[in-house]
Short mmCIF file of C-alpha atoms in Angstrom, two decimals:
data_model
loop_
_atom_site.label_atom_id
_atom_site.label_comp_id
_atom_site.label_asym_id
_atom_site.label_seq_id
_atom_site.Cartn_x
_atom_site.Cartn_y
_atom_site.Cartn_z
CA GLY A 1390 119.80 80.43 132.05
CA ASP A 1391 119.67 83.03 129.44
CA SER A 1392 122.77 83.42 127.31
CA VAL A 1393 124.05 84.97 124.01
CA THR A 1394 126.79 83.45 121.96
CA GLN A 1395 128.69 85.30 119.47
CA MET A 1396 131.40 84.45 117.04
CA GLU A 1397 134.94 84.77 118.38
CA GLY A 1398 137.07 87.59 116.94
CA PRO A 1399 138.87 89.38 115.98
CA VAL A 1400 137.49 89.79 112.54
CA THR A 1401 139.76 91.49 110.09
CA LEU A 1402 138.36 92.62 106.73
CA SER A 1403 139.26 94.83 103.83
CA GLU A 1404 137.29 97.96 103.04
CA GLU A 1405 134.15 97.22 101.02
CA ALA A 1406 134.00 93.51 102.16
CA PHE A 1407 130.93 91.92 103.24
CA LEU A 1408 130.44 91.57 106.96
CA THR A 1409 128.51 88.87 108.98
CA ILE A 1410 128.88 88.60 112.83
CA ASN A 1411 126.96 85.55 114.15
CA CYS A 1412 124.84 85.60 117.17
CA THR A 1413 122.63 83.05 118.67
CA TYR A 1414 120.73 83.02 121.87
CA THR A 1415 119.19 80.94 124.57
CA ALA A 1416 116.18 82.34 126.56
CA THR A 1417 113.53 81.20 128.84
CA GLY A 1418 111.04 83.64 127.52
CA TYR A 1419 110.41 85.61 124.33
CA PRO A 1420 113.37 88.13 124.23
CA SER A 1421 114.10 91.39 122.43
CA LEU A 1422 117.36 91.46 120.67
CA PHE A 1423 119.85 94.22 120.26
CA TRP A 1424 123.19 94.91 118.67
CA TYR A 1425 125.36 97.62 120.37
CA VAL A 1426 128.71 98.88 119.08
CA GLN A 1427 131.70 100.34 121.05
CA TYR A 1428 134.29 102.39 119.40
CA PRO A 1429 137.54 102.63 120.95
CA GLY A 1430 137.57 104.53 124.18
CA GLU A 1431 133.84 105.14 124.18
CA GLY A 1432 130.61 103.88 125.68
CA LEU A 1433 128.23 101.33 123.96
CA GLN A 1434 125.83 102.74 121.21
CA LEU A 1435 122.70 101.01 120.29
CA LEU A 1436 123.14 99.96 116.57
CA LEU A 1437 119.73 98.19 116.01
CA LYS A 1438 117.06 96.20 117.65
CA ALA A 1439 114.22 93.68 117.04
CA THR A 1440 111.41 92.92 119.37
CA LYS A 1441 109.62 89.96 117.67
CA ALA A 1442 110.24 87.10 115.28
CA ASP A 1443 110.88 88.10 111.64
CA ASP A 1444 111.59 91.80 112.66
CA LYS A 1445 114.43 93.15 110.77
CA GLY A 1446 116.58 95.93 112.46
CA SER A 1447 118.50 98.31 110.35
CA ASN A 1448 120.80 101.29 110.81
CA LYS A 1449 123.72 102.91 109.10
CA GLY A 1450 123.86 100.10 106.59
CA PHE A 1451 123.94 97.31 109.26
CA GLU A 1452 120.97 94.83 109.38
CA ALA A 1453 119.84 91.90 111.53
CA THR A 1454 116.84 89.66 111.42
CA TYR A 1455 115.23 88.08 114.32
CA ARG A 1456 115.07 84.38 113.59
CA LYS A 1457 113.06 82.55 116.22
CA GLU A 1458 113.29 79.09 114.47
CA THR A 1459 117.22 79.25 114.47
CA THR A 1460 117.33 81.49 117.79
CA SER A 1461 119.72 83.81 115.86
CA PHE A 1462 120.18 87.47 115.10
CA HIS A 1463 123.29 87.67 112.89
CA LEU A 1464 124.59 91.19 112.01
CA GLU A 1465 125.37 91.85 108.31
CA LYS A 1466 126.70 94.84 106.36
CA GLY A 1467 127.25 94.93 102.55
CA SER A 1468 130.20 96.99 102.46
CA VAL A 1469 132.24 97.98 105.47
CA GLN A 1470 134.49 101.01 105.92
CA VAL A 1471 137.49 101.65 107.98
CA SER A 1472 135.14 103.71 110.37
CA ASP A 1473 133.24 100.44 111.24
CA SER A 1474 136.21 99.08 113.17
CA ALA A 1475 134.86 98.63 116.62
CA VAL A 1476 133.73 96.03 119.08
CA TYR A 1477 130.16 94.65 118.48
CA PHE A 1478 127.95 93.20 121.16
CA CYS A 1479 124.81 91.05 120.74
CA ALA A 1480 122.35 91.33 123.67
CA LEU A 1481 118.92 90.26 124.67
CA SER A 1482 116.40 91.41 127.27
CA LEU A 1483 113.41 89.76 128.61
CA GLY A 1484 111.94 93.21 129.90
CA GLY A 1485 110.81 94.20 133.34
CA ASN A 1486 113.64 94.38 135.69
CA THR A 1487 115.67 91.69 133.92
CA PRO A 1488 119.13 93.11 132.81
CA LEU A 1489 120.55 92.98 129.43
CA VAL A 1490 122.46 89.67 128.74
CA PHE A 1491 125.44 90.46 126.55
CA GLY A 1492 127.56 88.28 124.32
CA LYS A 1493 131.32 88.41 124.79
CA GLY A 1494 131.77 90.84 121.89
CA THR A 1495 133.31 90.70 118.61
CA ARG A 1496 136.18 92.98 117.58
CA LEU A 1497 136.07 94.04 113.93
CA SER A 1498 139.12 95.82 112.16
CA VAL A 1499 138.56 97.06 108.72
CA ILE A 1500 141.71 97.84 106.67
CA ALA A 1501 141.94 100.20 103.82
CA ASP B 421 117.82 113.66 122.39
CA THR B 422 119.29 110.33 123.54
CA GLU B 423 122.20 111.42 125.46
CA VAL B 424 123.40 110.10 128.73
CA THR B 425 126.33 112.07 130.27
CA GLN B 426 128.89 111.00 132.68
CA THR B 427 131.51 112.79 134.76
CA PRO B 428 134.40 112.68 135.20
CA LYS B 429 135.75 111.06 131.89
CA HIS B 430 138.96 109.85 133.70
CA LEU B 431 139.56 109.38 137.52
CA VAL B 432 142.71 108.14 139.37
CA MET B 433 142.25 107.37 142.96
CA GLY B 434 144.23 105.93 145.62
CA MET B 435 142.90 102.93 147.77
CA THR B 436 142.15 105.26 150.73
CA ASN B 437 140.19 107.89 148.62
CA LYS B 438 136.54 108.62 148.58
CA LYS B 439 135.20 109.75 145.07
CA SER B 440 132.00 109.80 143.23
CA LEU B 441 130.87 109.14 139.73
CA LYS B 442 128.06 111.09 138.18
CA CYS B 443 125.55 110.19 135.60
CA GLU B 444 122.73 112.38 134.12
CA GLN B 445 120.02 111.94 131.52
CA HIS B 446 117.13 114.19 130.38
CA MET B 447 115.08 111.80 128.38
CA GLY B 448 112.54 111.21 131.05
CA HIS B 449 113.73 107.67 131.57
CA ARG B 450 112.79 105.96 134.77
CA ALA B 451 115.34 103.19 134.91
CA MET B 452 118.93 103.88 135.31
CA TYR B 453 121.85 101.35 135.51
CA TRP B 454 125.49 101.13 136.55
CA TYR B 455 127.75 98.70 134.69
CA LYS B 456 131.52 97.64 135.12
CA GLN B 457 133.42 96.82 132.02
CA LYS B 458 136.88 95.37 131.93
CA ALA B 459 139.07 95.39 129.06
CA LYS B 460 137.96 93.09 126.19
CA LYS B 461 134.95 91.94 128.13
CA PRO B 462 131.21 92.88 127.91
CA PRO B 463 129.63 95.15 130.47
CA GLU B 464 128.68 93.53 133.81
CA LEU B 465 125.61 94.87 135.54
CA MET B 466 126.14 96.32 139.03
CA PHE B 467 122.92 98.14 140.03
CA VAL B 468 119.51 98.96 138.51
CA TYR B 469 117.30 101.86 139.85
CA SER B 470 113.59 101.79 138.79
CA TYR B 471 111.59 104.97 139.67
CA GLU B 472 114.50 106.17 141.95
CA LYS B 473 114.46 102.93 143.90
CA LEU B 474 117.19 100.38 143.87
CA SER B 475 115.73 97.28 142.34
CA ILE B 476 118.76 95.21 141.55
CA ASN B 477 122.09 94.96 143.38
CA GLU B 478 124.24 92.28 141.62
CA SER B 479 126.06 91.36 144.89
CA VAL B 480 128.53 94.33 144.48
CA PRO B 481 130.87 94.90 147.37
CA SER B 482 129.92 97.55 149.72
CA ARG B 483 132.85 99.81 148.71
CA PHE B 484 130.64 100.74 145.81
CA SER B 485 127.50 102.56 147.01
CA PRO B 486 124.86 103.85 144.37
CA GLU B 487 122.51 106.80 144.96
CA CYS B 488 119.64 108.18 142.71
CA PRO B 489 118.83 111.64 144.04
CA ASN B 490 116.21 112.24 141.50
CA SER B 491 114.87 110.90 138.22
CA SER B 492 117.63 112.44 136.12
CA LEU B 493 120.57 111.82 138.27
CA LEU B 494 122.54 108.62 139.28
CA ASN B 495 125.72 108.57 141.41
CA LEU B 496 128.11 105.96 142.28
CA HIS B 497 130.12 106.55 145.48
CA LEU B 498 133.46 104.93 145.69
CA HIS B 499 135.50 104.24 148.98
CA ALA B 500 138.55 101.99 149.86
CA LEU B 501 138.58 100.64 146.38
CA GLN B 502 141.05 97.92 145.21
CA PRO B 503 143.34 97.92 142.12
CA GLU B 504 141.24 95.27 140.63
CA ASP B 505 138.31 97.71 140.66
CA SER B 506 139.98 99.64 137.81
CA ALA B 507 137.68 99.51 134.89
CA LEU B 508 135.35 101.60 132.70
CA TYR B 509 132.20 102.38 134.50
CA LEU B 510 129.16 102.75 132.33
CA CYS B 511 125.93 104.39 133.18
CA ALA B 512 122.75 103.66 131.15
CA SER B 513 119.02 104.45 131.10
CA SER B 514 115.92 103.23 129.65
CA PRO B 515 112.17 103.97 129.70
CA ARG B 516 110.42 101.85 132.17
CA ARG B 517 106.84 100.40 131.30
CA THR B 518 105.65 97.27 132.99
CA GLY B 519 105.61 94.25 130.47
CA GLU B 520 107.56 96.00 127.67
CA VAL B 521 111.22 96.09 126.70
CA TYR B 522 113.05 99.16 125.79
CA GLU B 523 116.64 99.62 124.67
CA GLN B 524 119.16 100.90 126.96
CA TYR B 525 121.14 104.09 126.18
CA PHE B 526 124.74 104.27 127.44
CA GLY B 527 126.97 107.03 128.42
CA PRO B 528 130.55 107.44 127.45
CA GLY B 529 131.83 105.99 130.78
CA THR B 530 134.33 106.87 133.25
CA ARG B 531 137.70 105.25 133.10
CA LEU B 532 138.71 104.72 136.67
CA THR B 533 142.21 103.67 137.76
CA VAL B 534 142.79 102.61 141.42
CA THR B 535 146.51 103.02 142.50
#
């Protein structure tokens, strides 16, 4: 079946460090890929998306590139801030009525 | 405007109570979703409504009863819940066009505690 695998957390970084959160997927079709962020006590917010191979999604300094050859969609940010502390979910969708398939989430803590 | 609103924000109910969760969006989206999220886990899909019709029910117990009275509103009626049903309940919506994929927009959730 379709699945998403994310690196296990928690990830703890110092402010201004470089962030990478790995995400790989398995899908029977040609999925669209998403990163969602969940701040403490809140719902999920769409961070960025990519709908086809080699697309790069970007938002708020975060980037991820859809790599079909490696079935990956790794999240990166050049300089993290304390306010980036949250749980990050990688997800895929095959469209139509198929639901989002989420990874298990990666908790990021950024310390000043 | 990409806002999905949910009420109430917090709910505490006994196992014999009947309560309802409400979700609203005014983005013209024609697909709406209920998810359940336990602590430190990803959201789990419960129900999908497409054009106000129930299209997916992920084998959810009958003590959860969804309702979509119009294209902007989604309710989740709760009755005779168990303590293990305590969780964050998330509503989401997305545009719906055949053959295309659109992102889902989530509400802030209702934190439910069953005592």
